[in-house]
Coordinates of N, CA and C and ligand atoms in Angstrom, one line a residue:
M779 N -1.2 -83.0 -1.5 CA -2.1 -83.7 -2.1 C -2.5 -84.5 -1.8
R780 N -3.7 -85.0 -1.2 CA -4.2 -86.7 -0.3 C -4.5 -87.0 -1.5
I781 N -4.2 -88.7 -1.7 CA -4.9 -89.0 -2.7 C -5.7 -90.0 -1.7
K782 N -7.2 -90.0 -2.4 CA -8.3 -90.0 -1.7 C -8.7 -91.2 -1.5
L783 N -9.0 -92.0 -0.9 CA -9.4 -93.3 -0.1 C -10.8 -93.5 -0.5
M784 N -11.4 -94.3 -1.5 CA -13.4 -94.9 -1.7 C -13.1 -96.4 -0.7
A785 N -13.7 -96.2 0.2 CA -13.8 -97.5 1.1 C -15.4 -98.4 1.3
A786 N -15.4 -99.4 0.9 CA -16.7 -99.9 0.9 C -16.7 -100.4 2.5
N787 N -17.9 -99.9 3.2 CA -17.8 -101.1 4.3 C -19.2 -102.2 4.5
W788 N -19.2 -103.4 4.1 CA -20.1 -103.8 3.8 C -20.8 -104.5 5.2
K789 N -20.5 -104.2 6.2 CA -21.2 -104.8 7.4 C -21.9 -105.9 7.6
M790 N -22.7 -106.6 7.9 CA -23.0 -107.4 7.8 C -24.4 -108.5 6.8
Y791 N -23.6 -107.9 5.4 CA -24.2 -108.7 4.3 C -23.3 -109.3 2.8
K792 N -23.8 -110.1 2.6 CA -23.1 -110.7 1.7 C -22.4 -112.1 2.1
T793 N -22.6 -113.3 1.7 CA -22.0 -114.5 1.2 C -20.7 -114.6 0.9
P794 N -19.8 -116.0 0.4 CA -18.8 -115.7 -0.2 C -18.9 -115.7 -2.1
D795 N -20.3 -116.3 -2.3 CA -20.7 -116.8 -3.4 C -21.4 -115.2 -3.8
Q796 N -21.5 -114.5 -3.1 CA -22.0 -113.0 -3.2 C -21.6 -111.7 -3.6
T797 N -20.4 -112.2 -2.5 CA -18.8 -111.5 -3.0 C -18.0 -111.9 -4.0
R798 N -18.1 -113.1 -4.5 CA -17.3 -113.4 -6.2 C -18.3 -112.5 -7.0
D799 N -19.4 -112.4 -6.9 CA -20.4 -112.0 -8.1 C -19.8 -110.5 -8.2
F800 N -19.8 -110.1 -6.9 CA -19.6 -108.1 -6.8 C -18.2 -108.2 -7.7
F801 N -17.4 -109.0 -7.1 CA -16.0 -108.6 -7.7 C -16.3 -108.7 -9.1
R802 N -16.5 -109.9 -10.0 CA -16.6 -110.2 -11.1 C -17.5 -108.8 -11.9
D803 N -18.7 -108.2 -11.3 CA -19.4 -106.8 -12.4 C -18.0 -105.7 -11.7
F804 N -17.7 -105.7 -10.4 CA -17.1 -104.2 -10.4 C -15.8 -104.2 -10.8
L805 N -15.1 -104.9 -10.5 CA -13.7 -104.7 -11.1 C -13.2 -104.1 -12.4
P806 N -14.2 -104.7 -13.5 CA -14.4 -104.0 -14.6 C -14.7 -102.4 -15.2
L807 N -15.4 -102.3 -13.9 CA -16.2 -100.7 -13.7 C -15.0 -100.0 -13.3
V808 N -13.7 -100.4 -13.2 CA -13.0 -99.3 -12.1 C -11.6 -100.0 -12.3
S809 N -11.2 -100.8 -13.4 CA -10.1 -101.4 -13.8 C -9.0 -100.0 -14.4
G810 N -9.8 -99.2 -14.9 CA -8.5 -97.8 -15.6 C -8.9 -97.1 -14.6
H811 N -9.5 -97.5 -13.0 CA -9.4 -96.0 -12.7 C -8.4 -95.7 -11.6
T812 N -7.4 -94.9 -11.7 CA -6.5 -94.9 -11.1 C -6.1 -93.8 -10.2
R813 N -6.6 -92.9 -10.3 CA -6.8 -91.7 -9.6 C -7.1 -91.7 -7.6
D814 N -7.9 -92.8 -7.5 CA -8.0 -92.9 -5.8 C -7.6 -94.1 -5.7
E815 N -7.5 -94.6 -4.4 CA -7.1 -95.9 -3.7 C -8.5 -96.4 -3.5
I816 N -8.8 -97.5 -3.4 CA -9.8 -98.3 -3.0 C -9.8 -99.9 -2.3
V817 N -10.5 -99.6 -1.6 CA -10.7 -100.8 -0.6 C -12.0 -100.9 -0.2
V818 N -12.3 -102.6 -0.1 CA -13.5 -103.5 0.3 C -13.6 -104.1 1.3
C819 N -14.4 -103.8 2.2 CA -14.3 -104.3 3.3 C -15.6 -105.3 4.2
P820 N -15.2 -106.6 3.7 CA -16.3 -107.4 3.8 C -16.4 -108.0 5.0
P821 N -16.9 -108.8 5.4 CA -17.6 -109.2 6.4 C -16.6 -110.7 6.3
F822 N -15.9 -111.0 7.6 CA -14.7 -112.2 7.9 C -14.6 -113.1 6.9
L823 N -15.6 -113.6 6.9 CA -16.1 -115.1 6.1 C -16.2 -114.8 4.7
D824 N -15.9 -113.5 4.1 CA -16.1 -113.3 3.0 C -14.8 -112.7 2.7
L825 N -13.7 -112.8 3.4 CA -12.6 -112.1 2.6 C -11.4 -113.2 1.7
S826 N -11.7 -114.5 2.1 CA -10.8 -115.5 1.4 C -11.5 -114.7 -0.4
A827 N -12.9 -115.3 -0.4 CA -13.5 -114.9 -1.8 C -13.0 -113.7 -2.5
A828 N -13.1 -112.4 -1.0 CA -12.5 -111.0 -1.3 C -11.1 -110.9 -2.0
L829 N -10.2 -111.7 -1.1 CA -8.6 -111.6 -1.4 C -8.3 -111.8 -2.8
E830 N -9.0 -113.4 -3.2 CA -9.0 -114.2 -4.3 C -9.7 -113.1 -5.5
A831 N -10.6 -112.7 -5.4 CA -11.4 -112.0 -6.5 C -10.7 -110.9 -7.1
A832 N -10.0 -110.2 -6.0 CA -9.2 -108.9 -6.3 C -7.8 -109.1 -6.5
Q833 N -7.5 -110.2 -6.3 CA -6.2 -110.5 -6.5 C -5.5 -109.9 -8.2
G834 N -4.5 -109.2 -8.0 CA -4.1 -108.8 -9.6 C -5.0 -107.0 -9.9
S835 N -5.9 -106.6 -9.4 CA -6.4 -105.7 -9.4 C -5.8 -104.6 -8.6
K836 N -6.2 -103.3 -8.5 CA -5.2 -102.1 -7.8 C -6.8 -102.1 -6.6
V837 N -7.4 -102.9 -6.0 CA -8.6 -103.1 -5.3 C -8.0 -103.6 -3.8
A838 N -7.7 -103.0 -2.6 CA -7.2 -103.3 -1.4 C -8.8 -104.2 -0.8
I839 N -7.8 -105.1 0.2 CA -9.4 -105.8 1.2 C -9.3 -105.2 2.3
G840 N -10.1 -105.0 3.3 CA -9.8 -104.8 5.0 C -10.9 -105.5 5.3
A841 N -10.5 -105.9 6.9 CA -11.6 -106.3 7.8 C -12.1 -105.4 8.4
Q842 N -13.4 -105.5 9.2 CA -14.3 -104.5 9.8 C -13.7 -104.4 11.1
N843 N -12.7 -105.4 11.9 CA -12.5 -105.4 13.3 C -11.3 -105.9 13.4
V844 N -10.7 -105.8 14.5 CA -9.5 -106.7 15.3 C -9.3 -106.5 16.7
H845 N -9.1 -107.6 17.4 CA -8.3 -107.7 18.1 C -7.0 -107.1 18.4
W846 N -6.8 -106.6 19.9 CA -5.6 -106.1 20.5 C -4.5 -107.1 20.5
K847 N -4.9 -108.4 20.9 CA -3.8 -109.1 20.9 C -2.9 -110.2 19.9
E848 N -2.4 -110.4 20.0 CA -2.2 -111.6 18.9 C -2.7 -112.5 18.9
E849 N -3.0 -113.3 19.8 CA -3.2 -114.6 19.9 C -3.8 -114.7 21.6
G850 N -4.9 -115.9 21.8 CA -5.3 -115.7 23.3 C -6.3 -117.0 23.2
A851 N -6.8 -117.2 24.6 CA -8.1 -117.5 25.0 C -9.2 -116.2 24.9
F852 N -9.3 -116.0 23.3 CA -10.8 -114.6 23.4 C -11.4 -115.2 21.9
T853 N -12.5 -116.1 22.8 CA -13.6 -116.8 21.6 C -14.1 -115.5 21.1
G854 N -13.9 -116.0 19.4 CA -14.6 -115.4 18.6 C -14.2 -114.0 18.0
E855 N -12.6 -113.7 18.4 CA -11.9 -112.8 18.1 C -11.1 -113.5 16.9
T856 N -10.4 -112.2 16.6 CA -9.5 -112.4 15.2 C -8.3 -111.2 15.4
S857 N -6.8 -111.9 14.9 CA -6.0 -110.9 15.6 C -5.3 -110.3 13.8
T858 N -4.6 -109.7 14.3 CA -3.4 -109.0 13.6 C -2.8 -109.8 12.5
I859 N -2.1 -110.8 13.1 CA -1.3 -112.2 12.6 C -2.2 -112.9 11.6
M860 N -3.7 -112.9 12.0 CA -4.4 -113.6 11.3 C -4.8 -112.7 9.8
L861 N -5.1 -111.5 9.8 CA -5.5 -111.0 9.2 C -4.1 -110.9 8.2
L862 N -2.9 -110.6 8.3 CA -1.8 -110.7 7.7 C -2.0 -112.1 7.1
A863 N -2.1 -112.6 7.8 CA -1.5 -114.1 6.7 C -2.4 -114.3 5.8
Y864 N -3.3 -113.7 6.1 CA -4.5 -113.5 4.5 C -4.4 -113.0 3.5
G865 N -3.3 -111.7 3.7 CA -3.1 -110.7 2.8 C -4.4 -109.5 3.2
V866 N -4.1 -109.5 3.9 CA -5.4 -108.1 4.3 C -5.0 -106.9 4.9
T867 N -5.3 -105.9 4.4 CA -4.1 -104.7 4.3 C -4.8 -103.4 4.8
H868 N -5.9 -103.6 5.0 CA -6.6 -102.5 5.9 C -7.8 -103.0 7.0
V869 N -8.1 -102.2 8.0 CA -8.8 -102.7 8.8 C -9.7 -101.4 9.5
I870 N -11.3 -101.5 9.7 CA -11.8 -100.4 10.3 C -11.9 -100.7 11.7
I871 N -11.4 -99.8 12.9 CA -11.6 -99.9 14.0 C -12.9 -98.8 14.4
G872 N -13.7 -98.8 15.4 CA -14.2 -98.3 16.2 C -15.8 -97.6 15.5
H873 N -16.0 -98.2 14.7 CA -17.2 -98.1 13.7 C -18.0 -97.9 15.0
S874 N -19.3 -96.7 14.4 CA -20.0 -96.6 15.6 C -21.4 -97.8 15.9
E875 N -21.6 -98.5 14.7 CA -22.1 -99.8 15.7 C -21.2 -100.7 16.5
R876 N -20.5 -100.7 16.5 CA -19.5 -101.3 17.3 C -19.6 -100.7 18.6
R877 N -19.6 -99.3 18.8 CA -19.5 -98.7 19.8 C -20.7 -98.8 20.3
Q878 N -22.4 -98.9 19.5 CA -23.7 -98.6 20.5 C -23.6 -99.9 20.5
Y879 N -23.4 -101.1 20.0 CA -24.1 -102.7 20.0 C -22.9 -103.5 20.4
F880 N -21.6 -103.4 20.9 CA -21.1 -104.3 21.4 C -19.8 -103.8 22.4
G881 N -20.1 -102.5 22.9 CA -19.6 -102.1 24.0 C -18.0 -101.9 23.6
E882 N -18.0 -101.3 22.5 CA -16.6 -100.5 21.9 C -16.8 -99.3 22.6
T883 N -15.5 -99.2 23.5 CA -15.1 -97.6 24.1 C -14.1 -96.7 23.2
D884 N -13.6 -95.9 24.0 CA -12.4 -95.1 23.3 C -11.3 -95.8 24.0
D885 N -11.8 -96.5 24.9 CA -9.8 -97.2 25.4 C -9.8 -98.3 24.6
T886 N -10.8 -99.5 24.3 CA -10.5 -100.2 23.5 C -10.4 -99.8 21.7
V887 N -10.7 -98.8 21.3 CA -10.3 -98.4 20.2 C -8.5 -98.0 20.1
N888 N -8.1 -97.1 21.2 CA -7.0 -97.2 21.0 C -6.2 -98.3 21.2
L889 N -6.5 -99.6 22.1 CA -6.2 -100.8 21.6 C -5.7 -101.2 20.4
R890 N -6.9 -100.9 20.1 CA -7.0 -102.0 18.7 C -6.3 -101.3 17.6
L891 N -6.5 -99.5 17.8 CA -5.7 -98.7 16.9 C -3.5 -99.2 16.9
K892 N -3.7 -99.2 18.6 CA -2.4 -99.0 18.6 C -1.8 -100.5 17.9
T893 N -2.0 -101.7 18.2 CA -1.9 -103.3 17.2 C -1.7 -103.0 16.0
A894 N -3.3 -102.7 15.5 CA -2.9 -102.4 13.9 C -1.7 -101.4 13.4
L895 N -1.8 -100.8 14.2 CA -0.6 -99.7 13.4 C 0.6 -100.7 13.5
E896 N 0.8 -100.7 14.6 CA 2.3 -101.9 14.7 C 2.4 -102.9 14.2
A897 N 0.9 -103.9 13.5 CA 1.7 -104.9 13.1 C 1.7 -104.3 11.2
G898 N 1.4 -103.2 10.8 CA 1.6 -102.4 9.5 C 0.6 -102.4 8.7
L899 N -1.0 -102.7 9.6 CA -2.2 -102.6 8.8 C -2.4 -101.2 8.5
T900 N -3.3 -100.8 7.8 CA -3.5 -99.4 7.3 C -5.0 -99.2 8.3
P901 N -5.0 -98.5 9.5 CA -6.8 -98.6 10.4 C -7.6 -97.9 9.8
I902 N -8.8 -97.7 9.5 CA -9.5 -96.3 9.3 C -10.3 -96.2 11.0
C903 N -10.1 -95.7 11.5 CA -10.7 -95.4 12.7 C -11.7 -94.5 12.4
C904 N -12.6 -94.9 13.0 CA -14.4 -94.4 13.2 C -14.0 -93.2 14.4
V905 N -15.0 -92.5 13.9 CA -15.2 -91.0 15.3 C -16.2 -90.3 15.0
G906 N -17.6 -89.9 15.4 CA -18.5 -89.4 15.6 C -19.6 -88.9 16.2
E907 N -20.3 -87.9 15.8 CA -21.4 -88.0 17.1 C -22.7 -88.7 16.9
V908 N -23.8 -88.4 18.2 CA -24.6 -88.6 17.6 C -25.8 -87.6 17.6
L909 N -26.7 -87.9 17.3 CA -27.7 -86.7 17.1 C -28.1 -85.7 18.3
E910 N -27.8 -86.6 19.7 CA -28.3 -85.6 20.8 C -26.9 -84.8 21.2
E911 N -25.6 -85.4 20.8 CA -24.5 -84.2 20.6 C -24.6 -83.6 19.7
R912 N -25.2 -83.5 18.4 CA -25.0 -82.3 18.0 C -25.9 -81.7 18.0
E913 N -27.3 -81.8 18.4 CA -27.9 -80.7 19.2 C -27.9 -79.9 20.2
A914 N -27.3 -81.0 21.0 CA -26.4 -80.1 22.1 C -25.7 -79.4 22.1
G915 N -25.2 -79.0 20.7 CA -23.7 -78.4 20.0 C -22.4 -79.3 20.9
S916 N -22.4 -80.2 21.1 CA -21.0 -80.6 21.4 C -20.3 -81.4 20.7
T917 N -20.8 -81.3 19.4 CA -20.0 -81.9 18.6 C -18.5 -82.6 18.6
D918 N -17.7 -81.2 18.3 CA -16.9 -80.8 18.6 C -15.9 -81.4 19.6
D919 N -16.8 -81.6 20.7 CA -15.9 -81.7 21.9 C -16.3 -83.0 22.2
V920 N -16.8 -84.1 21.4 CA -16.8 -85.2 21.5 C -15.9 -85.5 20.3
L921 N -15.9 -85.3 19.2 CA -14.8 -85.3 18.3 C -12.9 -85.2 18.7
R922 N -12.8 -84.4 19.9 CA -12.1 -84.0 20.2 C -11.9 -85.5 21.3
R923 N -12.6 -85.4 21.8 CA -12.6 -86.8 22.9 C -12.0 -88.3 22.5
Q924 N -12.8 -88.1 21.1 CA -12.6 -89.4 21.0 C -11.0 -89.4 20.0
C925 N -11.0 -88.6 19.2 CA -9.9 -88.4 19.0 C -8.4 -88.6 20.4
T926 N -8.4 -87.6 20.9 CA -7.8 -87.5 21.7 C -7.4 -89.1 22.6
R927 N -8.6 -90.0 23.1 CA -8.3 -90.9 23.6 C -7.9 -92.6 22.5
A928 N -8.3 -92.0 21.6 CA -8.1 -93.0 20.4 C -6.7 -93.0 19.5
F929 N -5.9 -91.8 19.7 CA -4.1 -91.8 20.1 C -3.4 -91.9 21.1
H930 N -4.5 -91.9 22.1 CA -3.3 -91.6 23.5 C -2.1 -93.3 23.3
A931 N -0.7 -92.3 23.3 CA 0.2 -93.0 23.4 C 0.5 -93.7 22.0
I932 N 0.3 -92.7 21.7 CA 0.7 -93.7 19.5 C 1.6 -92.2 19.1
S933 N 2.9 -93.2 18.6 CA 3.7 -91.9 18.2 C 3.6 -91.4 16.9
A934 N 3.9 -90.4 16.5 CA 3.6 -89.9 15.7 C 4.5 -91.0 14.0
K935 N 5.3 -91.4 14.2 CA 6.1 -92.3 13.8 C 5.3 -93.5 13.7
K936 N 5.0 -94.1 14.3 CA 3.6 -95.3 14.7 C 2.7 -95.2 13.7
A937 N 2.2 -94.0 13.6 CA 0.6 -93.7 13.5 C 1.1 -93.1 11.8
A938 N 2.3 -93.1 11.3 CA 2.0 -93.1 9.6 C 1.0 -93.5 8.8
R939 N 0.6 -94.7 8.8 CA -0.2 -95.5 8.0 C -1.6 -94.7 8.7
L940 N -2.2 -93.9 9.5 CA -3.5 -93.9 10.2 C -4.3 -93.0 8.8
V941 N -6.0 -93.5 9.3 CA -6.7 -93.0 8.5 C -7.7 -92.9 9.1
I942 N -8.3 -91.7 9.4 CA -9.6 -91.2 10.2 C -10.9 -91.2 8.9
A943 N -12.1 -92.0 9.6 CA -13.3 -91.4 8.9 C -14.3 -90.9 9.7
Y944 N -14.6 -90.2 9.7 CA -15.8 -88.7 10.2 C -17.3 -89.6 10.0
E945 N -18.0 -90.1 10.6 CA -18.8 -90.3 10.3 C -20.0 -89.8 11.7
P946 N -20.9 -88.9 11.2 CA -21.9 -88.8 12.3 C -23.0 -89.6 12.6
V947 N -23.2 -90.0 13.4 CA -23.7 -92.0 13.7 C -25.5 -90.9 13.0
W948 N -26.0 -89.9 13.4 CA -27.4 -89.4 12.4 C -27.2 -89.7 11.3
A949 N -26.0 -89.7 10.6 CA -26.4 -90.1 8.8 C -26.3 -91.3 8.6
I950 N -25.8 -92.3 9.6 CA -25.9 -93.1 8.9 C -26.5 -94.4 8.7
G951 N -27.1 -94.3 7.8 CA -28.1 -95.6 7.1 C -29.2 -95.0 6.7
T952 N -29.2 -93.7 7.2 CA -30.6 -92.7 7.6 C -30.8 -92.3 6.2
G953 N -30.2 -91.4 5.2 CA -30.4 -91.4 4.2 C -30.0 -89.8 4.4
K954 N -29.8 -89.3 5.3 CA -29.7 -88.0 5.6 C -28.3 -87.9 5.7
T955 N -27.4 -87.3 4.8 CA -26.5 -86.8 4.6 C -25.8 -85.3 5.5
A956 N -24.2 -85.8 5.7 CA -24.1 -84.2 6.6 C -23.6 -83.3 5.2
T957 N -24.2 -82.0 5.1 CA -24.1 -81.1 4.2 C -22.5 -81.2 3.6
P958 N -22.0 -81.2 2.5 CA -20.2 -81.0 2.1 C -19.7 -79.8 3.5
E959 N -20.2 -78.7 3.8 CA -19.9 -77.8 4.7 C -19.5 -78.4 6.2
I960 N -20.9 -79.6 6.6 CA -21.2 -79.5 7.9 C -19.8 -80.9 7.9
A961 N -19.4 -81.6 6.7 CA -18.4 -83.0 7.3 C -17.4 -81.8 7.4
A962 N -17.1 -81.0 6.4 CA -16.0 -80.0 6.1 C -15.1 -79.4 7.5
E963 N -16.4 -79.1 8.1 CA -16.0 -78.4 10.0 C -15.5 -79.1 10.8
A964 N -16.4 -80.4 10.8 CA -15.9 -81.7 11.6 C -14.0 -82.2 11.6
H965 N -14.5 -82.0 10.2 CA -13.0 -82.7 9.3 C -11.7 -81.8 9.7
A966 N -12.2 -80.6 9.6 CA -10.9 -79.4 10.5 C -10.7 -79.3 12.1
V967 N -11.9 -79.7 12.7 CA -11.9 -80.3 14.3 C -10.5 -81.6 14.2
I968 N -11.1 -82.7 13.6 CA -10.2 -83.9 13.6 C -9.0 -83.5 13.5
R969 N -8.4 -82.8 12.2 CA -7.4 -82.3 11.8 C -6.5 -81.5 12.9
N970 N -6.9 -80.6 13.5 CA -6.9 -80.3 14.1 C -5.9 -80.7 15.6
E971 N -7.0 -81.4 15.7 CA -6.6 -82.5 17.1 C -5.7 -83.4 16.7
A972 N -5.2 -83.5 15.2 CA -4.6 -84.8 15.2 C -3.0 -84.0 14.9
G973 N -2.9 -82.8 14.4 CA -1.8 -81.9 14.7 C -1.9 -82.0 16.3
R974 N -2.1 -81.6 16.9 CA -2.2 -81.6 18.5 C -1.4 -82.6 19.0
A975 N -1.9 -83.6 18.8 CA -1.2 -85.3 18.9 C 0.4 -86.0 18.0
F976 N 0.2 -84.8 17.0 CA 1.1 -85.6 15.7 C 2.1 -84.7 15.2
G977 N 1.6 -83.5 15.6 CA 2.6 -82.2 14.7 C 1.6 -81.9 13.8
E978 N 2.1 -80.8 13.1 CA 1.4 -79.7 11.5 C 1.0 -81.0 10.3
D979 N 3.0 -81.7 10.1 CA 2.9 -82.3 9.2 C 2.8 -83.2 9.0
F980 N 2.7 -83.9 9.9 CA 1.6 -85.3 10.2 C 0.0 -84.8 9.9
A981 N -0.6 -83.9 10.1 CA -2.0 -83.5 10.2 C -2.2 -83.1 9.0
E982 N -1.1 -82.3 8.1 CA -1.6 -82.0 6.6 C -1.6 -83.2 5.7
K983 N -0.7 -84.4 6.0 CA -0.8 -85.6 5.3 C -2.3 -86.8 5.9
L984 N -2.3 -86.5 6.9 CA -3.5 -87.3 7.4 C -4.9 -87.3 6.1
R985 N -5.2 -88.3 6.1 CA -6.6 -88.6 5.2 C -7.4 -88.9 6.1
I986 N -8.7 -87.6 6.2 CA -10.4 -88.0 6.7 C -10.9 -88.5 5.7
L987 N -11.9 -89.4 5.9 CA -12.8 -89.6 5.0 C -14.0 -89.5 5.6
Y988 N -15.1 -89.1 4.9 CA -16.1 -89.0 5.4 C -17.1 -90.2 5.0
G989 N -18.5 -90.3 5.9 CA -19.2 -91.3 6.0 C -20.1 -91.1 6.8
G990 N -21.3 -91.9 6.0 CA -22.8 -91.8 6.5 C -23.6 -90.9 5.3
S991 N -24.5 -92.2 4.7 CA -25.6 -92.1 3.4 C -24.5 -91.5 1.6
V992 N -23.1 -91.7 2.1 CA -23.1 -91.4 0.8 C -23.4 -92.0 -0.7
K993 N -24.0 -91.1 -1.6 CA -24.8 -92.3 -2.8 C -23.8 -91.7 -3.7
P994 N -24.0 -92.5 -5.0 CA -23.6 -91.9 -6.4 C -23.9 -90.2 -6.5
D995 N -25.5 -89.8 -6.1 CA -26.0 -88.7 -6.4 C -24.9 -87.3 -5.3
N996 N -24.5 -88.0 -4.4 CA -23.9 -87.0 -3.4 C -22.5 -86.9 -3.3
S997 N -21.7 -88.0 -3.8 CA -20.4 -88.2 -3.7 C -19.6 -86.9 -4.3
S998 N -19.9 -86.7 -5.7 CA -19.1 -85.5 -6.3 C -18.7 -84.1 -5.5
A999 N -20.5 -84.2 -4.8 CA -20.2 -82.5 -3.5 C -19.4 -83.0 -2.7
L1000 N -19.8 -84.0 -2.1 CA -18.8 -84.3 -1.0 C -17.1 -84.3 -1.1
M1001 N -16.8 -84.9 -2.2 CA -15.3 -84.9 -2.2 C -14.7 -83.7 -3.0
A1002 N -15.5 -82.8 -3.4 CA -15.2 -81.6 -3.8 C -14.8 -80.9 -2.8
Q1003 N -14.9 -81.1 -1.4 CA -14.5 -80.6 -0.6 C -12.9 -80.9 -0.2
E1004 N -12.0 -79.7 0.3 CA -10.8 -79.9 0.1 C -10.5 -80.7 1.4
E1005 N -11.1 -80.5 2.6 CA -11.1 -81.1 3.8 C -11.2 -83.2 3.3
I1006 N -12.2 -83.4 2.7 CA -12.9 -84.6 2.5 C -11.8 -84.9 1.6
D1007 N -11.1 -86.4 2.1 CA -9.9 -87.2 1.2 C -10.6 -88.4 1.1
G1008 N -11.8 -88.6 1.1 CA -12.4 -90.1 0.7 C -13.8 -90.3 1.5
A1009 N -14.1 -91.9 1.0 CA -15.8 -92.1 1.4 C -15.2 -93.1 2.2
L1010 N -16.6 -93.6 3.3 CA -16.4 -94.9 3.8 C -17.8 -95.0 3.5
V1011 N -18.1 -96.3 2.7 CA -19.4 -96.2 2.3 C -20.0 -97.5 2.2
G1012 N -21.7 -97.4 3.0 CA -22.1 -98.6 3.5 C -23.4 -99.0 2.5
G1013 N -24.5 -98.8 3.0 CA -25.5 -99.3 2.1 C -25.1 -99.3 0.4
A1014 N -24.6 -98.1 0.1 CA -24.3 -98.1 -1.2 C -23.2 -98.5 -1.7
S1015 N -21.9 -99.0 -0.9 CA -21.4 -99.8 -1.6 C -21.5 -101.4 -2.2
L1016 N -22.9 -101.8 -1.5 CA -23.0 -103.3 -1.5 C -23.3 -103.8 -3.3
D1017 N -23.7 -102.9 -4.0 CA -24.3 -102.9 -5.4 C -22.8 -102.2 -6.1
P1018 N -22.3 -103.1 -7.1 CA -21.3 -103.0 -8.1 C -21.0 -101.5 -8.8
K1019 N -22.2 -101.2 -9.3 CA -22.2 -100.1 -9.9 C -22.5 -99.1 -9.4
S1020 N -22.8 -99.5 -8.2 CA -23.5 -98.0 -7.2 C -22.4 -97.9 -6.4
F1021 N -21.1 -98.5 -6.0 CA -19.9 -98.1 -5.6 C -19.3 -97.5 -6.7
A1022 N -19.1 -98.0 -8.2 CA -18.3 -97.6 -8.8 C -18.9 -96.2 -9.1
A1023 N -19.5 -95.6 -9.5 CA -20.2 -94.3 -9.0 C -19.5 -94.1 -8.1
I1024 N -19.7 -94.1 -7.3 CA -19.1 -93.0 -5.7 C -17.6 -93.1 -6.0
V1025 N -16.9 -94.3 -6.6 CA -15.6 -94.0 -6.7 C -14.9 -93.2 -7.7
K1026 N -16.0 -93.4 -8.7 CA -15.6 -92.4 -10.1 C -16.4 -90.6 -9.7
Y1027 N -17.0 -90.6 -8.8 CA -17.9 -89.6 -8.5 C -17.7 -88.7 -9.8
Ligands
13P1611 P1 -24.3 -96.2 5.1 O1 -23.5 -95.4 3.6 O2 -24.7 -96.9 4.8 O3 -25.2 -94.6 5.8 O4 -23.5 -96.4 6.0 C1 -22.2 -95.6 6.1 C2 -21.5 -96.6 7.4 O5 -21.3 -96.5 8.7 C3 -19.6 -96.5 6.9 O6 -19.2 -97.4 8.1

């Protein structure tokens, strides 16, 4: 049995005050909820407020990106050492918005993933096809390529904490959710690829989240799929009631 991970990706939303307000309202809604793991990934500048607000609760805090060097002349970047010093435990890597707008490649995803795993962070590594790739029938190839490159030169032992998020780009922020069956099929391709890279036992334990227009009203149908081990939620995670409803599907 894989414990589901319900993750919020706030993207570039909320100030520290709004972060505190969120946790004030969200924590009581999930205080008795022990079935799933919960993680909230706010923007870097809100991490401090989030960590303070979530202290003593079961909600973990994650970052939305991390550089692959521990320190250096890399203006605007943040390292694993800095995240760990704060108390951050999770990090999103290779989100499609970073791939689309900020030059993220399969190779830089691999570098970030290696570093995050070595540092003991739990990476949530994002993969997913764009609409043209799905329409061209190349979804499976795209997922295989993204996984193979992301996993390059990482051992099964090192990868133990790895979490994957399948986020079809055409479903992000569009209100178009992949049907539970489409998501489950893609998850099976990813699990198969993880099996080739890290072995069958590893693949069996690997958590694969679904992301893309997850809402309170579709969460339970998605989570009912055996292949789906949690959610990575964007827009609907900004509101405490809505994210709590998704978590408690
Ligand atoms: P939405 O839930 O807003 O579609 O975003 C999904 C996402 O990109 C989570 O990382």
